[in-house]
Short mmCIF file of C-alpha atoms in Angstrom, two decimals:
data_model
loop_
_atom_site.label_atom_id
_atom_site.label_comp_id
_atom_site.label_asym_id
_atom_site.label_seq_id
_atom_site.Cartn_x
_atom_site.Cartn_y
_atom_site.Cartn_z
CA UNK S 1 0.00 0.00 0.00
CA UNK S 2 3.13 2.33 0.47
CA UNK S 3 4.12 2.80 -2.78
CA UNK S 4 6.95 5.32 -3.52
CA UNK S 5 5.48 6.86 -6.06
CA UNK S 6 2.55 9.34 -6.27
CA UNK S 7 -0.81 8.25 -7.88
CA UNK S 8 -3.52 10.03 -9.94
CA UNK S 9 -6.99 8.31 -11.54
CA UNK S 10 -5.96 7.49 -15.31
CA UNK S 11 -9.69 9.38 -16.04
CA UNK S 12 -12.35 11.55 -15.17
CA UNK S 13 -14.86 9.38 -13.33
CA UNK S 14 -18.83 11.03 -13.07
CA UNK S 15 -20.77 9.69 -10.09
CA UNK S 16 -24.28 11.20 -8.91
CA UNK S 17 -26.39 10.87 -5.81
CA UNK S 18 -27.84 13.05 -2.79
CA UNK S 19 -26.42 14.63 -0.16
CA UNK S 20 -27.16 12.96 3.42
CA UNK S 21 -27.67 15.88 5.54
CA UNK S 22 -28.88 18.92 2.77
CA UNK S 23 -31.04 15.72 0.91
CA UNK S 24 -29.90 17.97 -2.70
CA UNK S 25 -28.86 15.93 -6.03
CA UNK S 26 -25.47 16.23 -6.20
CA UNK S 27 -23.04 15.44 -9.40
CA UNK S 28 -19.34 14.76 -8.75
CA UNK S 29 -16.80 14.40 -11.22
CA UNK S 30 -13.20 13.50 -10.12
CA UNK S 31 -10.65 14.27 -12.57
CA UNK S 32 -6.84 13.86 -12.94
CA UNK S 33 -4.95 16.33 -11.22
CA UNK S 34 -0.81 16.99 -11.82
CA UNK S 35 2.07 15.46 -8.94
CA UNK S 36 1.87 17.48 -5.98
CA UNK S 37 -1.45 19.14 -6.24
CA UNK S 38 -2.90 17.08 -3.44
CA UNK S 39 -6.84 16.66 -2.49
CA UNK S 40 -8.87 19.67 -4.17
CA UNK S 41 -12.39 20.01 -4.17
CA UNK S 42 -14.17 22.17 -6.93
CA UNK S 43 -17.52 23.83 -6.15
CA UNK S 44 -18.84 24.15 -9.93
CA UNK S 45 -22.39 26.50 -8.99
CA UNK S 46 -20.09 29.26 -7.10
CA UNK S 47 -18.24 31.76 -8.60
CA UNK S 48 -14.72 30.50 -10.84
CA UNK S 49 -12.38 32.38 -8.36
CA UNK S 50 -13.89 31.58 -5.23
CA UNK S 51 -14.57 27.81 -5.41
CA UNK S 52 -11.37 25.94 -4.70
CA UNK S 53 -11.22 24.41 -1.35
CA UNK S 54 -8.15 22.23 -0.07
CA UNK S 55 -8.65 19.09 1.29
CA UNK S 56 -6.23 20.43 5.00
CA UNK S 57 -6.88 19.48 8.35
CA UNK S 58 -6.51 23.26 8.72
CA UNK S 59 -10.19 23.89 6.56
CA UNK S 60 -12.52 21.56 8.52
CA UNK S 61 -15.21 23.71 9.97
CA UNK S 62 -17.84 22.26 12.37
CA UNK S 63 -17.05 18.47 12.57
CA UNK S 64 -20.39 17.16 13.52
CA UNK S 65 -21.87 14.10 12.07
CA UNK S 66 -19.65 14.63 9.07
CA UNK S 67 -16.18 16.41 7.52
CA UNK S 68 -16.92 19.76 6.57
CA UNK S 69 -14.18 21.53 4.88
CA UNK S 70 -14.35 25.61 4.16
CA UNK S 71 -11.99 27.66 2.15
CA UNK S 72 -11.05 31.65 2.95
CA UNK S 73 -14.06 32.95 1.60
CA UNK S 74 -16.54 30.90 3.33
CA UNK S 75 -17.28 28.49 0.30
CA UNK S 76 -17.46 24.57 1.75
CA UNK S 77 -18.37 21.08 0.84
CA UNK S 78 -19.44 18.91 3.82
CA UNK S 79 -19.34 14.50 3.96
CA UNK S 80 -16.00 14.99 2.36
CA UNK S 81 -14.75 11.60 4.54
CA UNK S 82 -15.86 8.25 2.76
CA UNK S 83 -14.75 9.84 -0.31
CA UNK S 84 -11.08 10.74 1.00
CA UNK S 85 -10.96 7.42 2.90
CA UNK S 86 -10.96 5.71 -0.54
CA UNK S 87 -8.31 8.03 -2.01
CA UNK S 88 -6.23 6.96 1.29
CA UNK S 89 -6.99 3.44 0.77
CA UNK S 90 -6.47 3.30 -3.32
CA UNK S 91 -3.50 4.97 -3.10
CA UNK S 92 -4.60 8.48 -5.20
CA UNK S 93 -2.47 11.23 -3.79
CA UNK S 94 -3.82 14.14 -6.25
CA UNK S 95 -7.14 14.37 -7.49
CA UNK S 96 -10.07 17.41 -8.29
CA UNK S 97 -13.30 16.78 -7.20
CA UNK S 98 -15.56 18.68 -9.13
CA UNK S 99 -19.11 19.01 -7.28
CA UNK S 100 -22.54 21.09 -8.27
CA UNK S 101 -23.38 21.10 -4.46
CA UNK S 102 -22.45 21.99 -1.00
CA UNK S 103 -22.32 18.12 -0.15
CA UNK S 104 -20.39 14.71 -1.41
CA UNK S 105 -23.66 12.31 -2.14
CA UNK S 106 -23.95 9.60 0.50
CA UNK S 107 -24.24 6.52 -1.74
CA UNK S 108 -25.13 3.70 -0.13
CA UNK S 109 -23.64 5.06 3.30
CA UNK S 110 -20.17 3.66 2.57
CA UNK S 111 -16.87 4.45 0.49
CA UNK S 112 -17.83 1.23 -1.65
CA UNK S 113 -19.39 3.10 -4.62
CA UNK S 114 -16.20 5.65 -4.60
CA UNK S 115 -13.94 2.28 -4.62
CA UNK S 116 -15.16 0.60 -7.64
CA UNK S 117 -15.43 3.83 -9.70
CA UNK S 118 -11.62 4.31 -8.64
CA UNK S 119 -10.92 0.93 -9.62
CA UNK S 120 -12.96 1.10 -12.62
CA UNK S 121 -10.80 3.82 -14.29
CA UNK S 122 -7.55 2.59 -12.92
CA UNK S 123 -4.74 5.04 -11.51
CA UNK S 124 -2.09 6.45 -12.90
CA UNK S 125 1.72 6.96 -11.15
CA UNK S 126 3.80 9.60 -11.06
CA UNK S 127 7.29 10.89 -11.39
CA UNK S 128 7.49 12.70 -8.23
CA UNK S 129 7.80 10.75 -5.06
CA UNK S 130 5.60 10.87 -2.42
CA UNK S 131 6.45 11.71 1.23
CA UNK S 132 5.33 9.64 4.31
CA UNK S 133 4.63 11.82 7.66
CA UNK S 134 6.63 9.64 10.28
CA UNK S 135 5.17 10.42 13.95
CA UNK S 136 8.61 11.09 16.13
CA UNK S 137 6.53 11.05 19.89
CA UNK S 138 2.92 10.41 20.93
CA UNK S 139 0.46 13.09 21.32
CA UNK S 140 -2.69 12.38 23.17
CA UNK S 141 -5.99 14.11 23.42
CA UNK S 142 -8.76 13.58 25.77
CA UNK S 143 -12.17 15.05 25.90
CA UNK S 144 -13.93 13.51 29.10
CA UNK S 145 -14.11 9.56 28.34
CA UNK S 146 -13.28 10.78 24.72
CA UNK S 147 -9.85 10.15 23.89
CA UNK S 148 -7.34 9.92 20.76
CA UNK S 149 -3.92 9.18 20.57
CA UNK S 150 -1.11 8.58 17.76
CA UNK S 151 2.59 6.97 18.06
CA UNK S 152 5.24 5.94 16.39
CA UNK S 153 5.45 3.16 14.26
CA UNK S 154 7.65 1.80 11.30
CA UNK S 155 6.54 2.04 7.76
CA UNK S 156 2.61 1.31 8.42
CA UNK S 157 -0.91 3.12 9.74
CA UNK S 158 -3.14 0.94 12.72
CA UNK S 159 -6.02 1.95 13.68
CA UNK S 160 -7.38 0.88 17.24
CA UNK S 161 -10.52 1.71 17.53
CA UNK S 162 -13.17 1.89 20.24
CA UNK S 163 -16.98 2.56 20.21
CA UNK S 164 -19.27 2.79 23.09
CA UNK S 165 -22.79 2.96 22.99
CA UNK S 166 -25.74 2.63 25.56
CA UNK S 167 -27.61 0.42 22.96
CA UNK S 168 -28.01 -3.32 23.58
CA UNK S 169 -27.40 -4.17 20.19
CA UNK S 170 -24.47 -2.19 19.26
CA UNK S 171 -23.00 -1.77 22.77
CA UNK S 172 -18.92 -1.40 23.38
CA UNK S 173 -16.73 -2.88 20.29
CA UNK S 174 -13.11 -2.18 19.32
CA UNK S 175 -10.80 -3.58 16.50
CA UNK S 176 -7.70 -2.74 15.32
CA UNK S 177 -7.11 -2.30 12.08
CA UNK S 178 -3.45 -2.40 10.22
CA UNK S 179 -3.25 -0.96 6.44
CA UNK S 180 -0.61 -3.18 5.49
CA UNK S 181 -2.75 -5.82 5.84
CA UNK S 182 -4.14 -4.81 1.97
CA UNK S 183 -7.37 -6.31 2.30
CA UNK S 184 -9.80 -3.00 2.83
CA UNK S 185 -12.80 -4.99 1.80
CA UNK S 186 -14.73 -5.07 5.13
CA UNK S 187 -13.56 -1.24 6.21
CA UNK S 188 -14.41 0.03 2.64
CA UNK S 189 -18.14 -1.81 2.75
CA UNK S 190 -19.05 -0.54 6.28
CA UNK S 191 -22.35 2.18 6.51
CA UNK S 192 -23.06 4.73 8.63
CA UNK S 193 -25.59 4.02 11.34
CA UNK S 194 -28.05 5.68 13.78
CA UNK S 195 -30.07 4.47 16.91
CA UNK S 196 -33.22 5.03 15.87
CA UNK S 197 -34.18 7.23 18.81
CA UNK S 198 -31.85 9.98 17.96
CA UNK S 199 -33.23 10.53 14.43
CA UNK S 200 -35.69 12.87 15.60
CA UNK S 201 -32.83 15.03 17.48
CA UNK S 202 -30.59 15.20 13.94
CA UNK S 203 -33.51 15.91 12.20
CA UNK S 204 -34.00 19.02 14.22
CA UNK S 205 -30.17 19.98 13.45
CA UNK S 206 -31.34 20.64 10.29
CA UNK S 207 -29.43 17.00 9.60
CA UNK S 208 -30.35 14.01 7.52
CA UNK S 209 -32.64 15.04 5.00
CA UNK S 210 -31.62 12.49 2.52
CA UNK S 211 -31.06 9.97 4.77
CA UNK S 212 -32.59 6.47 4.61
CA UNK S 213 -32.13 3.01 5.09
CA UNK S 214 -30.80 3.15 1.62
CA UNK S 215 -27.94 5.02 2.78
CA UNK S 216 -27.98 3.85 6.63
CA UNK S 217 -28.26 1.66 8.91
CA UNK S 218 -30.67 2.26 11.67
CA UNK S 219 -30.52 0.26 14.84
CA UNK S 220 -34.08 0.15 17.00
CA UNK S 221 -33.61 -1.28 20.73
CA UNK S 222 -31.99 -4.80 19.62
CA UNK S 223 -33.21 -5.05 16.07
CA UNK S 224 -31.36 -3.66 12.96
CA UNK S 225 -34.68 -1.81 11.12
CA UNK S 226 -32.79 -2.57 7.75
CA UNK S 227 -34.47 -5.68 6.03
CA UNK S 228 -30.49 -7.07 5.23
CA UNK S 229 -29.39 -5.99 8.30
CA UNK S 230 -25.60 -5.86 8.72
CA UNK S 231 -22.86 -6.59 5.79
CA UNK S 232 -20.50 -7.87 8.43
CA UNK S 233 -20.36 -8.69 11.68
CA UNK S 234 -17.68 -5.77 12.99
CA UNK S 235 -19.87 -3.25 10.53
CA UNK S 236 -20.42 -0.61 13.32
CA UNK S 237 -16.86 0.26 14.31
CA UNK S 238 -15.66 -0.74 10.88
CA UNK S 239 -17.55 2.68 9.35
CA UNK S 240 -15.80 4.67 12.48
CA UNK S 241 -12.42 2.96 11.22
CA UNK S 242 -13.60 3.92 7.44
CA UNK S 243 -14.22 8.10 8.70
CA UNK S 244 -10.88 7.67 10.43
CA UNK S 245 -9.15 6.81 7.72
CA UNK S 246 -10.70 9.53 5.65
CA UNK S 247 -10.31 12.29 7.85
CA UNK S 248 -6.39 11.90 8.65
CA UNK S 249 -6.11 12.10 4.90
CA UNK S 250 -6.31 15.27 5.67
CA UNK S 251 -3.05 15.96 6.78
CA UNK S 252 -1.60 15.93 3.09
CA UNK S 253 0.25 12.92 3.31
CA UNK S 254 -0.20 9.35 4.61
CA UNK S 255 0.83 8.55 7.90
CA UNK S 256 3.23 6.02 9.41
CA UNK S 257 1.68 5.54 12.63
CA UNK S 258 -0.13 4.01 15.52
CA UNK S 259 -4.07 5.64 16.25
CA UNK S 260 -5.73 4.52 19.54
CA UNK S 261 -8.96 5.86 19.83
CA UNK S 262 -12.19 5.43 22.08
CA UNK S 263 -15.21 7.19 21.44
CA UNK S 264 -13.69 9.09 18.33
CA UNK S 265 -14.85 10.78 16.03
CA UNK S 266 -14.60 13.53 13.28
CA UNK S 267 -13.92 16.67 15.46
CA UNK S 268 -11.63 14.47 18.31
CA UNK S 269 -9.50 13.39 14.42
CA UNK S 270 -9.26 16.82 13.54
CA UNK S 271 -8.27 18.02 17.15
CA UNK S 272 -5.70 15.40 16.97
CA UNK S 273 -4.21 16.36 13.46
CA UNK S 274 -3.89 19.99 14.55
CA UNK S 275 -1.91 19.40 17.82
CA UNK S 276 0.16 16.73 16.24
CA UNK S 277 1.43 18.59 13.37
CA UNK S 278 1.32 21.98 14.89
CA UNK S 279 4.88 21.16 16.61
CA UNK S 280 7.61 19.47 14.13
CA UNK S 281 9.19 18.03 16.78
CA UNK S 282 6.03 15.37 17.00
CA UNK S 283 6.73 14.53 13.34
CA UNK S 284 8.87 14.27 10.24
CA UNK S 285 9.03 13.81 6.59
CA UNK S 286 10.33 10.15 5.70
CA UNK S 287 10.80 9.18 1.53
CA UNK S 288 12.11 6.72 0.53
CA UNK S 289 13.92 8.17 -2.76
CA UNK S 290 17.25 9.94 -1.32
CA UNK S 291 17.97 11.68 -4.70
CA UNK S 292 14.19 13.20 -3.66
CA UNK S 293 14.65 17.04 -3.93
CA UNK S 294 13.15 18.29 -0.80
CA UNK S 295 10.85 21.19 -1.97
CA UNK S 296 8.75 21.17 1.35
CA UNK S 297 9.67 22.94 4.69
CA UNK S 298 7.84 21.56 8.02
CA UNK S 299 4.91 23.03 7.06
CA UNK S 300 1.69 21.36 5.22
CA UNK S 301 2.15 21.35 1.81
CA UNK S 302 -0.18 23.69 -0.45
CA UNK S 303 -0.79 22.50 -3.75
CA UNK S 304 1.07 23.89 -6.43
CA UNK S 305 -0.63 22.50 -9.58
CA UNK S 306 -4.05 20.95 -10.85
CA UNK S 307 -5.56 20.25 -14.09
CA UNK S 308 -8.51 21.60 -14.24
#
């Protein structure tokens, strides 16, 4: 999964679908984008020189019950997470992600549809290598019994991840998963979920207008209301592994380290990312091409390049 190399699509893939929480048709259209460019996201109904928004750690705004990600002049796209999870996973360092709407469409409520259309295309490599963010020290947040940590480790990502819930059904779970592994399959294929008795509290957020148990699964009591009911036995905490995975994509660059997480989420990630790589001593560049010119300092890299 660590290749040296960086990785674009080999062609523009079109997707369509609704947005969970806004419930608006959506049209996406990733394209090839140019070595170093990184994650950008193109909002096609706003105006040509305002509509560019990085995919940075440093652009989420308001983390709840999704990624939201908001450029300088208050444009944003929002569920951004399922879709970068599957650029982390497949590999694709640089990519534009054109979109007609404030909101990546749901799909099915997992990164599987994003996967296949990837795979579908195929990906292209690159002449310039990539760079690996290799964590020096561990850096630990808590938030009450909310807590997120990440340490070193050589030359792969785990993910240990906790979930506890009050409901019978889904109650307290935790797996670990390891990216080197290869076999994404069961992370990739994982839904989003809701206990049924908190629908009516998102709802009045102003949340989940295109949801449905197309897109979701919704646990009642100790029943799972969907008529399949779950893809997998470790579905539940293998979504939370899934929005992990997307959000630390984020930082710019994959990461060789160790995530320990219980109760995570999307803001406790992105709390995370910003203490971790605020101070370079937590962290440092490794690549594994010495002839490599180094045209990054310590700080994120902004892309340079994108075709458009």
């Amino acid at each position: 999964m660590f290749t040296n190399l960086q990785k674009t699509i080999e062609n523009s893939i079109q997707l369509k679908g609704t947005g969970l929480h806004n419930g608006l048709k959506v049209n996406l259209c990733l394209k090839p984008a140019e070595a170093n460019s990184g994650i950008l996201f193109k909002r096609t109904d706003v105006d040509n020189t305002k509509n560019i928004i990085e995919a940075s750690y440093k652009n989420v705004s308001s983390p709840v019950l999704c990624t939201k990600i908001k450029n300088s002049y208050g444009v944003s796209v929002s569920t951004i997470e399922h879709l970068m999870a599957a650029f982390y996973g497949e590999g694709i360092d640089n990519v534009l992600v054109e979109i007609d709407a404030p909101e990546v469409p749901i799909m099915d409520g997992s990164a599987f549809d994003f996967v296949e259309a990837i795979r579908s295309v195929g990906i292209q490599e690159q002449k310039y290598f990539r760079k690996f963010i290799k964590v020096l020290k561990k850096v630990e947040v808590k938030d009450g019994p909310r807590h997120i940590s990440i340490e070193p480790l050589a030359k792969d990502l785990i993910i240990d991840f906790e979930i506890v819930y009050k409901n019978p059904l889904i109650r307290t779970r935790r797996k670990e998963f390891k990216l080197s592994n290869g076999d994404l399959t069961s992370i990739y294929n994982s839904r989003t979920f809701c206990v049924y008795e908190d629908i009516d509290q998102i709802i009045s957020q102003g949340l989940a207008k295109g949801g449905s148990l197309e897109n979701a699964i919704v646990v009642k009591e100790n029943k799972i209301v969907n008529e399949n009911g779950l893809r997998h036995r470790h579905e539940f905490v293998g979504h939370k592994i899934l929005d992990c995975l997307g959000d630390l994509m984020l930082s710019g660059h994959r990461i060789f380290g160790h995530i320990k997480t219980s109760r995570g989420g999307h803001q406790l990630t992105n709390v995370l990312l910003k203490e971790f790589l605020s101070n370079k001593s937590n962290w440092e560049f490794e690549s594994f091409e010495s002839k490599q010119k180094d045209t990054k300092d310590g700080a994120y890299l902004s892309p340079i390049a994108v075709n458009a």
